[in-house]
Amino acid sequence: MARERDLSEERPVPEERDVSEERDVPEERDVSEERDVPEERPVPEERDPAGPGGGRFVAVLLALGALTYSVWLLEGPLATGLDPVQSYVSELAATDQPFGALFRATDLLAGLLLLAAALPRLLAARRRFWAAGGWAALALFGAATAADSRLPLSCAPTVDALCAAREDAGLVPFGHTAHAVSSGLATTGAVTAVVALTVAARRYGWWPPLARTGPLLVVLELAATAWTLVGVAAFEAERGHWGLGAGQRAQLLLLAVWLLVLAWSLWRGPGRGDGGGGRWLRAGRRRAEAPAGPGGRSSGVSPGGRSGGLPGGPAEGRSGRGR
């Protein structure tokens, strides 16, 4: 009888204490710490290295660069003698053309303006992949355009058969080859910038005008670029022009419109997360507006909802993190 009493007294006491301590205490502490720590530290907004008003200063540079780069639109009233449907735009700046000096000067100015606009924003982008890639591509476009103006063609091969024959025979100056390289880099930089910065506007919640209209401009720009490349391939294969000049002019016009939309977006100011924490900032604001619980912490209870879990036990619902 004494042994049976001892066994009955030893069973309940240690089992109840061990289970309550192992289930409730450590799980409640771990869950609360994992939930609250990331939400209590929203990322602060990053400063623009361009200084106060830097966004508007860059917007002015972009707008001036877009307008200067579009001086080729004067080819109509200036009567250059080149066919806008078949000729390269760069042929307007050839050394044997009557207005070549004007177009070379405006290309140089446009390239320098766009390069000056892209560099400070590239520094501000930091770890934002799409923004950094877009501003770097725009800087490449500006630098290549400036170099393009210093490496002009000596003649216009699309309208001058002798020039085309000399070019095929390799009897033209080295500037023709260098011009082809700089033009290719400019095109690559321009298309990459259009795509990357439009993606950045939508992905990071920046620049609402560009986020709305950018996707349409991207599609049109890619289509015009493809048209231009097909026309170049056809011309080099001696299969006609295929509207080469029209495709390239559409490409450049759409690029100028996109630059103006980007300039307007920067002039209006940042969107939800321009230069800052984006989703984390919004999560921090939502958490700051939530009702405070014991100890000054957010209770994690949504309006009209209920807290998950029993008193003293782990919560069953989701934390109030931003999506």
mmCIF file of C-alpha atoms in Angstrom:
data_model
loop_
_atom_site.group_PDB
_atom_site.id
_atom_site.type_symbol
_atom_site.label_atom_id
_atom_site.label_comp_id
_atom_site.label_asym_id
_atom_site.label_seq_id
_atom_site.Cartn_x
_atom_site.Cartn_y
_atom_site.Cartn_z
ATOM 1 C CA MET A 1 0.000 0.000 0.000
ATOM 2 C CA ALA A 2 2.828 2.413 0.771
ATOM 3 C CA ARG A 3 4.425 1.819 -2.615
ATOM 4 C CA GLU A 4 1.143 2.468 -4.483
ATOM 5 C CA ARG A 5 0.649 5.785 -2.671
ATOM 6 C CA ASP A 6 4.157 6.916 -3.502
ATOM 7 C CA LEU A 7 3.693 6.206 -7.194
ATOM 8 C CA SER A 8 0.368 8.081 -7.372
ATOM 9 C CA GLU A 9 1.927 11.156 -5.750
ATOM 10 C CA GLU A 10 4.960 11.205 -8.065
ATOM 11 C CA ARG A 11 3.063 11.016 -11.390
ATOM 12 C CA PRO A 12 1.065 14.286 -11.782
ATOM 13 C CA VAL A 13 3.447 16.879 -10.333
ATOM 14 C CA PRO A 14 6.520 16.683 -12.618
ATOM 15 C CA GLU A 15 4.486 16.031 -15.822
ATOM 16 C CA GLU A 16 2.256 19.136 -15.423
ATOM 17 C CA ARG A 17 5.179 21.468 -14.679
ATOM 18 C CA ASP A 18 7.406 20.271 -17.530
ATOM 19 C CA VAL A 19 4.684 20.438 -20.216
ATOM 20 C CA SER A 20 3.509 23.956 -19.278
ATOM 21 C CA GLU A 21 7.021 25.350 -19.214
ATOM 22 C CA GLU A 22 8.100 23.730 -22.503
ATOM 23 C CA ARG A 23 4.931 24.660 -24.446
ATOM 24 C CA ASP A 24 4.003 28.147 -23.347
ATOM 25 C CA VAL A 25 7.015 30.152 -22.285
ATOM 26 C CA PRO A 26 9.612 29.668 -25.020
ATOM 27 C CA GLU A 27 7.119 29.650 -27.921
ATOM 28 C CA GLU A 28 5.431 32.877 -26.798
ATOM 29 C CA ARG A 29 8.731 34.718 -26.516
ATOM 30 C CA ASP A 30 10.136 33.505 -29.857
ATOM 31 C CA VAL A 31 6.988 34.372 -31.842
ATOM 32 C CA SER A 32 6.686 37.862 -30.367
ATOM 33 C CA GLU A 33 10.329 38.661 -31.021
ATOM 34 C CA GLU A 34 10.231 37.388 -34.621
ATOM 35 C CA ARG A 35 7.106 39.405 -35.379
ATOM 36 C CA ASP A 36 7.911 42.746 -33.862
ATOM 37 C CA VAL A 37 11.586 43.253 -34.673
ATOM 38 C CA PRO A 38 11.406 43.667 -38.470
ATOM 39 C CA GLU A 39 8.279 45.840 -38.256
ATOM 40 C CA GLU A 40 9.692 48.232 -35.670
ATOM 41 C CA ARG A 41 12.585 49.190 -37.960
ATOM 42 C CA PRO A 42 11.242 50.700 -41.198
ATOM 43 C CA VAL A 43 13.980 51.704 -43.593
ATOM 44 C CA PRO A 44 14.556 55.486 -43.516
ATOM 45 C CA GLU A 45 14.352 57.449 -46.717
ATOM 46 C CA GLU A 46 17.624 57.805 -48.593
ATOM 47 C CA ARG A 47 18.915 61.273 -49.383
ATOM 48 C CA ASP A 48 19.378 62.357 -52.953
ATOM 49 C CA PRO A 49 23.059 63.190 -53.486
ATOM 50 C CA ALA A 50 21.976 65.867 -55.956
ATOM 51 C CA GLY A 51 20.867 67.876 -52.927
ATOM 52 C CA PRO A 52 17.577 69.679 -52.197
ATOM 53 C CA GLY A 53 15.609 70.084 -55.385
ATOM 54 C CA GLY A 54 17.908 67.617 -57.143
ATOM 55 C CA GLY A 55 14.965 65.840 -58.731
ATOM 56 C CA ARG A 56 13.781 69.002 -60.466
ATOM 57 C CA PHE A 57 17.298 69.902 -61.560
ATOM 58 C CA VAL A 58 17.670 66.478 -63.170
ATOM 59 C CA ALA A 59 14.219 66.880 -64.723
ATOM 60 C CA VAL A 60 15.321 70.118 -66.400
ATOM 61 C CA LEU A 61 18.453 68.423 -67.759
ATOM 62 C CA LEU A 62 16.391 65.530 -69.118
ATOM 63 C CA ALA A 63 13.882 67.830 -70.792
ATOM 64 C CA LEU A 64 16.599 69.957 -72.379
ATOM 65 C CA GLY A 65 18.426 66.816 -73.503
ATOM 66 C CA ALA A 66 15.270 65.386 -75.085
ATOM 67 C CA LEU A 67 14.501 68.614 -76.937
ATOM 68 C CA THR A 68 18.080 69.091 -78.111
ATOM 69 C CA TYR A 69 18.273 65.483 -79.288
ATOM 70 C CA SER A 70 15.132 66.084 -81.375
ATOM 71 C CA VAL A 71 16.579 68.907 -83.481
ATOM 72 C CA TRP A 72 16.595 66.448 -86.391
ATOM 73 C CA LEU A 73 12.896 67.333 -86.742
ATOM 74 C CA LEU A 74 14.100 70.538 -88.434
ATOM 75 C CA GLU A 75 15.178 68.531 -91.470
ATOM 76 C CA GLY A 76 11.833 69.310 -93.095
ATOM 77 C CA PRO A 77 11.962 73.120 -93.037
ATOM 78 C CA LEU A 78 15.738 73.133 -93.590
ATOM 79 C CA ALA A 79 15.414 71.121 -96.825
ATOM 80 C CA THR A 80 18.440 68.915 -96.216
ATOM 81 C CA GLY A 81 17.895 66.894 -99.383
ATOM 82 C CA LEU A 82 17.842 63.542 -97.537
ATOM 83 C CA ASP A 83 14.859 61.202 -97.784
ATOM 84 C CA PRO A 84 13.425 60.813 -94.228
ATOM 85 C CA VAL A 85 11.928 57.438 -95.167
ATOM 86 C CA GLN A 86 15.199 55.881 -96.323
ATOM 87 C CA SER A 87 18.158 57.772 -94.840
ATOM 88 C CA TYR A 88 19.851 57.439 -91.467
ATOM 89 C CA VAL A 89 19.316 60.318 -89.065
ATOM 90 C CA SER A 90 23.070 60.406 -88.489
ATOM 91 C CA GLU A 91 23.547 61.233 -92.179
ATOM 92 C CA LEU A 92 22.209 64.699 -91.387
ATOM 93 C CA ALA A 93 25.437 65.297 -89.440
ATOM 94 C CA ALA A 94 27.789 63.986 -92.152
ATOM 95 C CA THR A 95 30.679 66.268 -92.975
ATOM 96 C CA ASP A 96 29.535 66.745 -96.579
ATOM 97 C CA GLN A 97 26.004 67.835 -95.622
ATOM 98 C CA PRO A 98 25.093 71.551 -95.572
ATOM 99 C CA PHE A 99 23.727 71.531 -92.014
ATOM 100 C CA GLY A 100 26.097 68.905 -90.633
ATOM 101 C CA ALA A 101 27.751 71.271 -88.155
ATOM 102 C CA LEU A 102 24.380 72.175 -86.607
ATOM 103 C CA PHE A 103 23.330 68.565 -86.054
ATOM 104 C CA ARG A 104 26.743 67.571 -84.722
ATOM 105 C CA ALA A 105 26.668 70.408 -82.206
ATOM 106 C CA THR A 106 23.157 69.579 -80.985
ATOM 107 C CA ASP A 107 24.013 65.872 -80.654
ATOM 108 C CA LEU A 108 27.045 66.761 -78.542
ATOM 109 C CA LEU A 109 24.997 69.047 -76.303
ATOM 110 C CA ALA A 110 22.194 66.485 -75.948
ATOM 111 C CA GLY A 111 24.617 63.734 -74.991
ATOM 112 C CA LEU A 112 26.305 65.875 -72.334
ATOM 113 C CA LEU A 113 22.967 66.986 -70.876
ATOM 114 C CA LEU A 114 21.682 63.414 -70.561
ATOM 115 C CA LEU A 115 24.971 62.209 -69.109
ATOM 116 C CA ALA A 116 24.856 64.990 -66.499
ATOM 117 C CA ALA A 117 21.254 64.042 -65.654
ATOM 118 C CA ALA A 118 21.940 60.323 -65.279
ATOM 119 C CA LEU A 119 25.062 60.368 -63.097
ATOM 120 C CA PRO A 120 23.581 61.870 -59.868
ATOM 121 C CA ARG A 121 20.527 59.623 -60.101
ATOM 122 C CA LEU A 122 22.795 56.622 -60.601
ATOM 123 C CA LEU A 123 24.481 57.461 -57.276
ATOM 124 C CA ALA A 124 21.074 57.840 -55.609
ATOM 125 C CA ALA A 125 19.854 54.457 -56.871
ATOM 126 C CA ARG A 126 22.444 52.502 -54.830
ATOM 127 C CA ARG A 127 21.171 48.959 -54.345
ATOM 128 C CA ARG A 128 18.016 49.342 -56.461
ATOM 129 C CA PHE A 129 18.806 46.980 -59.337
ATOM 130 C CA TRP A 130 16.388 48.287 -61.967
ATOM 131 C CA ALA A 131 16.983 51.928 -61.113
ATOM 132 C CA ALA A 132 20.770 51.575 -61.064
ATOM 133 C CA GLY A 133 20.748 49.650 -64.337
ATOM 134 C CA GLY A 134 18.427 52.163 -65.987
ATOM 135 C CA TRP A 135 20.402 55.243 -64.985
ATOM 136 C CA ALA A 136 23.671 53.540 -65.951
ATOM 137 C CA ALA A 137 22.197 52.740 -69.375
ATOM 138 C CA LEU A 138 21.030 56.335 -69.769
ATOM 139 C CA ALA A 139 24.531 57.542 -68.886
ATOM 140 C CA LEU A 140 25.905 55.194 -71.542
ATOM 141 C CA PHE A 141 23.446 56.601 -74.048
ATOM 142 C CA GLY A 142 24.503 60.170 -73.264
ATOM 143 C CA ALA A 143 28.222 59.396 -73.460
ATOM 144 C CA ALA A 144 27.828 57.408 -76.704
ATOM 145 C CA THR A 145 25.730 60.182 -78.272
ATOM 146 C CA ALA A 146 28.384 62.759 -77.415
ATOM 147 C CA ALA A 147 31.064 60.483 -78.904
ATOM 148 C CA ASP A 148 28.858 59.905 -81.951
ATOM 149 C CA SER A 149 28.884 63.623 -82.715
ATOM 150 C CA ARG A 150 32.700 63.626 -82.699
ATOM 151 C CA LEU A 151 32.827 60.648 -85.082
ATOM 152 C CA PRO A 152 30.653 61.797 -87.992
ATOM 153 C CA LEU A 153 30.187 60.119 -91.327
ATOM 154 C CA SER A 154 32.063 61.608 -94.256
ATOM 155 C CA CYS A 155 29.165 61.100 -96.662
ATOM 156 C CA ALA A 156 25.586 59.791 -96.840
ATOM 157 C CA PRO A 157 25.605 56.182 -98.118
ATOM 158 C CA THR A 158 21.807 55.823 -98.440
ATOM 159 C CA VAL A 159 21.556 58.592 -101.052
ATOM 160 C CA ASP A 160 25.055 58.584 -102.502
ATOM 161 C CA ALA A 161 25.845 55.423 -104.492
ATOM 162 C CA LEU A 162 29.531 56.319 -104.690
ATOM 163 C CA CYS A 163 29.662 56.723 -100.901
ATOM 164 C CA ALA A 164 28.004 53.324 -100.430
ATOM 165 C CA ALA A 165 30.472 51.692 -102.837
ATOM 166 C CA ARG A 166 33.438 53.271 -101.052
ATOM 167 C CA GLU A 167 32.025 52.112 -97.725
ATOM 168 C CA ASP A 168 31.659 48.528 -98.991
ATOM 169 C CA ALA A 169 35.228 48.597 -100.307
ATOM 170 C CA GLY A 170 36.581 49.937 -97.027
ATOM 171 C CA LEU A 171 37.805 53.175 -98.637
ATOM 172 C CA VAL A 172 36.028 55.520 -96.219
ATOM 173 C CA PRO A 173 37.717 57.088 -93.175
ATOM 174 C CA PHE A 174 37.962 55.155 -89.915
ATOM 175 C CA GLY A 175 35.233 57.396 -88.523
ATOM 176 C CA HIS A 176 32.593 55.326 -90.323
ATOM 177 C CA THR A 177 33.502 52.199 -88.354
ATOM 178 C CA ALA A 178 33.860 54.104 -85.086
ATOM 179 C CA HIS A 179 30.546 55.814 -85.751
ATOM 180 C CA ALA A 180 28.839 52.443 -86.201
ATOM 181 C CA VAL A 181 30.203 51.285 -82.823
ATOM 182 C CA SER A 182 29.182 54.445 -80.955
ATOM 183 C CA SER A 183 25.726 54.389 -82.579
ATOM 184 C CA GLY A 184 25.262 50.763 -81.524
ATOM 185 C CA LEU A 185 26.208 51.616 -77.944
ATOM 186 C CA ALA A 186 23.834 54.592 -77.953
ATOM 187 C CA THR A 187 20.949 52.438 -79.177
ATOM 188 C CA THR A 188 21.686 49.737 -76.603
ATOM 189 C CA GLY A 189 21.848 52.276 -73.786
ATOM 190 C CA ALA A 190 18.652 54.020 -74.862
ATOM 191 C CA VAL A 191 16.531 50.868 -75.145
ATOM 192 C CA THR A 192 17.901 49.456 -71.884
ATOM 193 C CA ALA A 193 17.184 52.715 -70.054
ATOM 194 C CA VAL A 194 13.613 52.856 -71.370
ATOM 195 C CA VAL A 195 12.898 49.307 -70.214
ATOM 196 C CA ALA A 196 14.774 49.348 -66.885
ATOM 197 C CA LEU A 197 13.535 52.705 -65.572
ATOM 198 C CA THR A 198 9.963 51.884 -66.569
ATOM 199 C CA VAL A 199 10.222 48.625 -64.634
ATOM 200 C CA ALA A 200 11.714 50.563 -61.696
ATOM 201 C CA ALA A 201 8.817 53.025 -61.737
ATOM 202 C CA ARG A 202 6.286 50.216 -61.458
ATOM 203 C CA ARG A 203 8.221 47.862 -59.196
ATOM 204 C CA TYR A 204 9.293 50.438 -56.591
ATOM 205 C CA GLY A 205 6.202 52.625 -56.740
ATOM 206 C CA TRP A 206 8.085 55.615 -58.180
ATOM 207 C CA TRP A 207 7.192 58.317 -60.734
ATOM 208 C CA PRO A 208 3.433 57.757 -61.284
ATOM 209 C CA PRO A 209 3.302 59.344 -64.789
ATOM 210 C CA LEU A 210 6.052 57.040 -66.045
ATOM 211 C CA ALA A 211 4.530 54.047 -64.269
ATOM 212 C CA ARG A 212 1.241 54.648 -66.122
ATOM 213 C CA THR A 213 2.443 55.485 -69.627
ATOM 214 C CA GLY A 214 5.846 53.786 -69.609
ATOM 215 C CA PRO A 215 4.711 50.261 -70.577
ATOM 216 C CA LEU A 216 3.040 51.503 -73.777
ATOM 217 C CA LEU A 217 6.127 53.526 -74.692
ATOM 218 C CA VAL A 218 8.321 50.477 -74.030
ATOM 219 C CA VAL A 219 6.296 48.345 -76.446
ATOM 220 C CA LEU A 220 6.353 51.022 -79.143
ATOM 221 C CA GLU A 221 10.069 51.690 -78.652
ATOM 222 C CA LEU A 222 10.929 48.004 -78.963
ATOM 223 C CA ALA A 223 8.803 47.708 -82.105
ATOM 224 C CA ALA A 224 10.463 50.752 -83.698
ATOM 225 C CA THR A 225 13.904 49.427 -82.752
ATOM 226 C CA ALA A 226 13.140 46.066 -84.355
ATOM 227 C CA TRP A 227 11.923 47.833 -87.495
ATOM 228 C CA THR A 228 15.157 49.847 -87.633
ATOM 229 C CA LEU A 229 17.374 46.791 -87.195
ATOM 230 C CA VAL A 230 15.528 44.916 -89.943
ATOM 231 C CA GLY A 231 15.927 47.921 -92.242
ATOM 232 C CA VAL A 232 19.663 48.140 -91.513
ATOM 233 C CA ALA A 233 20.110 44.418 -92.219
ATOM 234 C CA ALA A 234 18.181 44.724 -95.494
ATOM 235 C CA PHE A 235 20.191 47.743 -96.607
ATOM 236 C CA GLU A 236 23.531 46.112 -95.832
ATOM 237 C CA ALA A 237 22.404 43.004 -97.734
ATOM 238 C CA GLU A 238 21.490 45.236 -100.702
ATOM 239 C CA ARG A 239 17.825 44.303 -100.495
ATOM 240 C CA GLY A 240 16.369 47.772 -100.280
ATOM 241 C CA HIS A 241 15.817 50.177 -97.420
ATOM 242 C CA TRP A 242 12.605 48.756 -95.923
ATOM 243 C CA GLY A 243 11.683 52.163 -94.533
ATOM 244 C CA LEU A 244 14.925 52.327 -92.539
ATOM 245 C CA GLY A 245 14.738 56.087 -92.044
ATOM 246 C CA ALA A 246 11.099 56.050 -90.969
ATOM 247 C CA GLY A 247 11.736 53.299 -88.412
ATOM 248 C CA GLN A 248 14.742 55.089 -86.930
ATOM 249 C CA ARG A 249 12.901 58.404 -86.742
ATOM 250 C CA ALA A 250 9.992 56.718 -84.968
ATOM 251 C CA GLN A 251 12.495 55.173 -82.546
ATOM 252 C CA LEU A 252 14.115 58.532 -81.762
ATOM 253 C CA LEU A 253 10.801 60.348 -81.449
ATOM 254 C CA LEU A 254 9.453 57.772 -78.991
ATOM 255 C CA LEU A 255 12.681 58.001 -76.997
ATOM 256 C CA ALA A 256 12.302 61.781 -76.766
ATOM 257 C CA VAL A 257 8.697 61.417 -75.579
ATOM 258 C CA TRP A 258 9.787 58.881 -72.955
ATOM 259 C CA LEU A 259 12.516 61.250 -71.728
ATOM 260 C CA LEU A 260 9.970 64.047 -71.380
ATOM 261 C CA VAL A 261 7.630 61.764 -69.409
ATOM 262 C CA LEU A 262 10.518 60.805 -67.123
ATOM 263 C CA ALA A 263 11.422 64.483 -66.705
ATOM 264 C CA TRP A 264 7.822 65.330 -65.819
ATOM 265 C CA SER A 265 7.724 62.467 -63.310
ATOM 266 C CA LEU A 266 10.863 63.740 -61.572
ATOM 267 C CA TRP A 267 9.561 67.309 -61.605
ATOM 268 C CA ARG A 268 6.337 66.249 -59.867
ATOM 269 C CA GLY A 269 8.310 64.557 -57.128
ATOM 270 C CA PRO A 270 8.608 61.050 -55.689
ATOM 271 C CA GLY A 271 5.817 58.538 -55.577
ATOM 272 C CA ARG A 272 5.251 56.040 -52.775
ATOM 273 C CA GLY A 273 8.847 54.934 -52.394
ATOM 274 C CA ASP A 274 11.188 57.062 -54.537
ATOM 275 C CA GLY A 275 14.600 56.942 -52.945
ATOM 276 C CA GLY A 276 13.403 55.259 -49.800
ATOM 277 C CA GLY A 277 12.194 52.127 -48.131
ATOM 278 C CA GLY A 278 9.131 51.472 -50.267
ATOM 279 C CA ARG A 279 7.227 48.519 -48.820
ATOM 280 C CA TRP A 280 8.995 48.689 -45.438
ATOM 281 C CA LEU A 281 8.040 52.351 -45.011
ATOM 282 C CA ARG A 282 4.414 51.558 -45.733
ATOM 283 C CA ALA A 283 4.521 48.612 -43.327
ATOM 284 C CA GLY A 284 6.006 50.882 -40.671
ATOM 285 C CA ARG A 285 3.242 53.441 -41.151
ATOM 286 C CA ARG A 286 0.529 50.787 -40.932
ATOM 287 C CA ARG A 287 2.056 49.420 -37.770
ATOM 288 C CA ALA A 288 2.315 52.884 -36.236
ATOM 289 C CA GLU A 289 -1.403 53.412 -36.825
ATOM 290 C CA ALA A 290 -2.344 50.066 -35.223
ATOM 291 C CA PRO A 291 -3.797 50.137 -31.659
ATOM 292 C CA ALA A 292 -1.134 49.735 -28.973
ATOM 293 C CA GLY A 293 -1.176 46.695 -26.728
ATOM 294 C CA PRO A 294 0.368 46.032 -23.316
ATOM 295 C CA GLY A 295 3.858 47.498 -22.956
ATOM 296 C CA GLY A 296 3.349 49.983 -25.825
ATOM 297 C CA ARG A 297 3.591 47.344 -28.571
ATOM 298 C CA SER A 298 1.121 46.984 -31.359
ATOM 299 C CA SER A 299 -1.536 44.451 -30.484
ATOM 300 C CA GLY A 300 -1.524 43.062 -34.035
ATOM 301 C CA VAL A 301 -5.346 43.084 -34.070
ATOM 302 C CA SER A 302 -6.853 44.325 -37.295
ATOM 303 C CA PRO A 303 -10.045 46.427 -37.111
ATOM 304 C CA GLY A 304 -12.986 44.137 -36.676
ATOM 305 C CA GLY A 305 -10.713 41.137 -36.225
ATOM 306 C CA ARG A 306 -9.504 39.100 -33.309
ATOM 307 C CA SER A 307 -6.111 38.166 -31.992
ATOM 308 C CA GLY A 308 -5.109 34.600 -32.639
ATOM 309 C CA GLY A 309 -4.224 32.241 -29.814
ATOM 310 C CA LEU A 310 -5.200 31.805 -26.201
ATOM 311 C CA PRO A 311 -3.916 33.933 -23.303
ATOM 312 C CA GLY A 312 -0.393 32.845 -22.547
ATOM 313 C CA GLY A 313 -0.157 30.737 -25.702
ATOM 314 C CA PRO A 314 1.307 31.363 -29.171
ATOM 315 C CA ALA A 315 -0.688 33.453 -31.623
ATOM 316 C CA GLU A 316 -2.447 31.558 -34.378
ATOM 317 C CA GLY A 317 -3.022 34.441 -36.824
ATOM 318 C CA ARG A 318 -0.603 36.113 -39.185
ATOM 319 C CA SER A 319 1.546 39.064 -38.196
ATOM 320 C CA GLY A 320 0.640 42.507 -39.539
ATOM 321 C CA ARG A 321 3.548 42.740 -42.002
ATOM 322 C CA GLY A 322 3.119 44.699 -45.178
ATOM 323 C CA ARG A 323 2.523 42.656 -48.292
#
